[in-house]
């Protein structure tokens, strides 16, 4: 019989859902979603985070709570003793449907990225400094504002790879903290 532990799964991301795969105490494998800024509790044999969602904080709390077996005793006229039969139930895992993807427009840009003291705006059109980062956004680059996000894939789930602090298309620039935009400006 598998060891059944209780897990606490928390999604501290305020925008994106997180997903985890778990094997229930009865051996059924499920994938469940945790909404932004929410916490789930589940009893499972094992539990792992799925890569395609927000990062999750997973804590093994310990053994699952269980119901105490209640012995059943039946008296007979011959006064024969009856051995109590314990009864216990295992939690039935909730089957969560696989998330569906809502079609959305995704914009892809090959742009120039640089560090704090680099002139990314001025280096965009120089042949010696070609585009060096690809980003994906949910709206056009020129309309991005502070608080928006840029991503490294068309599913808008992972941060861009190889990105420095500043990204420019030659007309405007954005500055990042992780994959969130913390400043925007006009090249000049």
GROMACS .gro file of C-alpha atoms in nm:
model
  188
    1UNK     CA    1   0.000   0.000   0.000
    2UNK     CA    2   0.148   0.341  -0.090
    3UNK     CA    3   0.237   0.591   0.179
    4UNK     CA    4  -0.018   0.869   0.166
    5UNK     CA    5   0.110   1.215   0.257
    6UNK     CA    6  -0.072   1.546   0.271
    7UNK     CA    7   0.077   1.821   0.052
    8UNK     CA    8   0.022   2.195   0.059
    9UNK     CA    9   0.059   2.353  -0.289
   10UNK     CA   10   0.077   2.735  -0.308
   11UNK     CA   11   0.082   2.956  -0.619
   12UNK     CA   12   0.236   3.291  -0.524
   13UNK     CA   13   0.213   3.413  -0.886
   14UNK     CA   14  -0.056   3.682  -0.920
   15UNK     CA   15  -0.128   3.626  -1.292
   16UNK     CA   16  -0.067   3.270  -1.404
   17UNK     CA   17  -0.206   2.932  -1.299
   18UNK     CA   18   0.031   2.661  -1.179
   19UNK     CA   19  -0.009   2.287  -1.242
   20UNK     CA   20   0.097   1.976  -1.052
   21UNK     CA   21   0.079   1.602  -1.124
   22UNK     CA   22   0.004   1.365  -0.839
   23UNK     CA   23  -0.061   0.999  -0.775
   24UNK     CA   24  -0.353   0.957  -0.538
   25UNK     CA   25  -0.363   0.716  -0.247
   26UNK     CA   26  -0.561   0.473  -0.465
   27UNK     CA   27  -0.302   0.486  -0.747
   28UNK     CA   28  -0.490   0.722  -0.983
   29UNK     CA   29  -0.267   0.981  -1.156
   30UNK     CA   30  -0.413   1.331  -1.195
   31UNK     CA   31  -0.305   1.680  -1.303
   32UNK     CA   32  -0.452   1.970  -1.107
   33UNK     CA   33  -0.445   2.348  -1.138
   34UNK     CA   34  -0.376   2.607  -0.866
   35UNK     CA   35  -0.514   2.951  -0.943
   36UNK     CA   36  -0.301   3.264  -0.882
   37UNK     CA   37  -0.251   3.349  -0.514
   38UNK     CA   38  -0.431   3.030  -0.401
   39UNK     CA   39  -0.335   2.725  -0.192
   40UNK     CA   40  -0.452   2.364  -0.241
   41UNK     CA   41  -0.420   2.066  -0.007
   42UNK     CA   42  -0.410   1.711  -0.143
   43UNK     CA   43  -0.338   1.363  -0.007
   44UNK     CA   44  -0.112   1.176  -0.247
   45UNK     CA   45   0.145   0.900  -0.280
   46UNK     CA   46   0.369   1.144  -0.470
   47UNK     CA   47   0.339   1.492  -0.622
   48UNK     CA   48   0.548   1.690  -0.875
   49UNK     CA   49   0.518   2.033  -1.033
   50UNK     CA   50   0.443   2.057  -1.406
   51UNK     CA   51   0.683   2.276  -1.610
   52UNK     CA   52   0.423   2.458  -1.820
   53UNK     CA   53   0.269   2.680  -1.549
   54UNK     CA   54   0.361   2.928  -1.277
   55UNK     CA   55   0.617   2.811  -1.020
   56UNK     CA   56   0.457   2.648  -0.715
   57UNK     CA   57   0.569   2.607  -0.355
   58UNK     CA   58   0.505   2.245  -0.253
   59UNK     CA   59   0.526   2.137   0.113
   60UNK     CA   60   0.492   1.780   0.241
   61UNK     CA   61   0.290   1.832   0.561
   62UNK     CA   62   0.305   1.467   0.672
   63UNK     CA   63   0.074   1.167   0.680
   64UNK     CA   64  -0.281   1.226   0.559
   65UNK     CA   65  -0.553   1.256   0.820
   66UNK     CA   66  -0.764   0.940   0.830
   67UNK     CA   67  -1.089   0.835   0.983
   68UNK     CA   68  -1.062   0.620   1.298
   69UNK     CA   69  -1.191   0.266   1.240
   70UNK     CA   70  -1.510   0.194   1.431
   71UNK     CA   71  -1.537  -0.166   1.555
   72UNK     CA   72  -1.872  -0.336   1.502
   73UNK     CA   73  -1.981  -0.584   1.775
   74UNK     CA   74  -2.288  -0.803   1.743
   75UNK     CA   75  -2.415  -0.998   2.047
   76UNK     CA   76  -2.570  -1.342   1.998
   77UNK     CA   77  -2.778  -1.545   2.243
   78UNK     CA   78  -2.492  -1.794   2.283
   79UNK     CA   79  -2.263  -1.510   2.404
   80UNK     CA   80  -1.993  -1.585   2.150
   81UNK     CA   81  -1.745  -1.298   2.125
   82UNK     CA   82  -1.711  -1.126   1.792
   83UNK     CA   83  -1.384  -0.983   1.665
   84UNK     CA   84  -1.423  -0.613   1.575
   85UNK     CA   85  -1.380  -0.540   1.204
   86UNK     CA   86  -1.214  -0.203   1.142
   87UNK     CA   87  -1.343  -0.002   0.849
   88UNK     CA   88  -1.155   0.280   0.686
   89UNK     CA   89  -1.193   0.480   0.371
   90UNK     CA   90  -0.936   0.640   0.147
   91UNK     CA   91  -0.996   0.982  -0.002
   92UNK     CA   92  -1.104   0.963  -0.365
   93UNK     CA   93  -0.896   1.194  -0.582
   94UNK     CA   94  -1.082   1.464  -0.768
   95UNK     CA   95  -1.028   1.437  -1.141
   96UNK     CA   96  -0.948   1.779  -1.281
   97UNK     CA   97  -0.996   1.831  -1.653
   98UNK     CA   98  -0.690   1.913  -1.859
   99UNK     CA   99  -0.670   2.291  -1.903
  100UNK     CA  100  -0.771   2.425  -2.241
  101UNK     CA  101  -0.587   2.700  -2.420
  102UNK     CA  102  -0.791   2.998  -2.530
  103UNK     CA  103  -0.673   3.125  -2.869
  104UNK     CA  104  -0.495   3.457  -2.835
  105UNK     CA  105  -0.279   3.680  -3.052
  106UNK     CA  106   0.090   3.655  -2.967
  107UNK     CA  107   0.349   3.900  -3.098
  108UNK     CA  108   0.709   3.785  -3.159
  109UNK     CA  109   0.999   4.031  -3.186
  110UNK     CA  110   1.370   3.986  -3.260
  111UNK     CA  111   1.524   4.283  -3.078
  112UNK     CA  112   1.843   4.416  -2.926
  113UNK     CA  113   1.915   4.371  -2.555
  114UNK     CA  114   2.187   4.521  -2.341
  115UNK     CA  115   2.296   4.600  -1.988
  116UNK     CA  116   2.274   4.911  -1.771
  117UNK     CA  117   2.530   5.127  -1.953
  118UNK     CA  118   2.485   5.005  -2.310
  119UNK     CA  119   2.317   5.219  -2.577
  120UNK     CA  120   2.065   4.959  -2.694
  121UNK     CA  121   1.854   5.217  -2.878
  122UNK     CA  122   2.154   5.337  -3.081
  123UNK     CA  123   2.291   4.989  -3.150
  124UNK     CA  124   1.971   4.843  -3.302
  125UNK     CA  125   2.044   4.949  -3.661
  126UNK     CA  126   2.418   4.881  -3.655
  127UNK     CA  127   2.512   4.577  -3.865
  128UNK     CA  128   2.782   4.485  -3.613
  129UNK     CA  129   2.511   4.449  -3.344
  130UNK     CA  130   2.223   4.241  -3.486
  131UNK     CA  131   1.916   4.146  -3.286
  132UNK     CA  132   2.021   3.923  -3.000
  133UNK     CA  133   1.698   3.834  -2.817
  134UNK     CA  134   1.355   3.703  -2.917
  135UNK     CA  135   1.058   3.799  -2.702
  136UNK     CA  136   0.688   3.718  -2.714
  137UNK     CA  137   0.414   3.951  -2.588
  138UNK     CA  138   0.036   3.965  -2.578
  139UNK     CA  139   0.032   4.311  -2.741
  140UNK     CA  140   0.248   4.517  -2.979
  141UNK     CA  141   0.592   4.621  -2.848
  142UNK     CA  142   0.518   4.993  -2.888
  143UNK     CA  143   0.212   4.965  -2.659
  144UNK     CA  144   0.381   4.781  -2.370
  145UNK     CA  145   0.358   4.962  -2.035
  146UNK     CA  146   0.504   4.924  -1.687
  147UNK     CA  147   0.360   4.610  -1.527
  148UNK     CA  148   0.323   4.416  -1.856
  149UNK     CA  149   0.518   4.095  -1.913
  150UNK     CA  150   0.744   3.961  -2.190
  151UNK     CA  151   0.806   3.589  -2.244
  152UNK     CA  152   1.045   3.346  -2.408
  153UNK     CA  153   0.788   3.127  -2.585
  154UNK     CA  154   0.467   3.159  -2.784
  155UNK     CA  155   0.267   3.002  -2.499
  156UNK     CA  156   0.356   3.303  -2.276
  157UNK     CA  157   0.471   3.076  -1.992
  158UNK     CA  158   0.850   3.117  -1.952
  159UNK     CA  159   1.080   3.421  -1.924
  160UNK     CA  160   1.288   3.518  -2.228
  161UNK     CA  161   1.629   3.350  -2.259
  162UNK     CA  162   1.946   3.562  -2.271
  163UNK     CA  163   1.773   3.889  -2.187
  164UNK     CA  164   1.960   4.175  -2.023
  165UNK     CA  165   1.805   4.465  -1.833
  166UNK     CA  166   1.708   4.677  -2.139
  167UNK     CA  167   1.542   4.575  -2.471
  168UNK     CA  168   1.485   4.809  -2.766
  169UNK     CA  169   1.339   4.816  -3.117
  170UNK     CA  170   1.524   5.142  -3.198
  171UNK     CA  171   1.220   5.365  -3.135
  172UNK     CA  172   1.121   5.262  -2.783
  173UNK     CA  173   1.280   5.063  -2.501
  174UNK     CA  174   1.165   4.858  -2.204
  175UNK     CA  175   1.351   4.769  -1.885
  176UNK     CA  176   1.286   4.441  -1.707
  177UNK     CA  177   1.279   4.300  -1.358
  178UNK     CA  178   1.265   3.926  -1.436
  179UNK     CA  179   1.011   3.912  -1.717
  180UNK     CA  180   0.798   4.201  -1.586
  181UNK     CA  181   0.840   4.548  -1.737
  182UNK     CA  182   0.948   4.799  -1.472
  183UNK     CA  183   1.014   5.099  -1.702
  184UNK     CA  184   0.941   5.212  -2.060
  185UNK     CA  185   1.080   5.498  -2.263
  186UNK     CA  186   1.132   5.655  -2.602
  187UNK     CA  187   1.472   5.633  -2.769
  188UNK     CA  188   1.613   5.972  -2.837
   0.00000   0.00000   0.00000
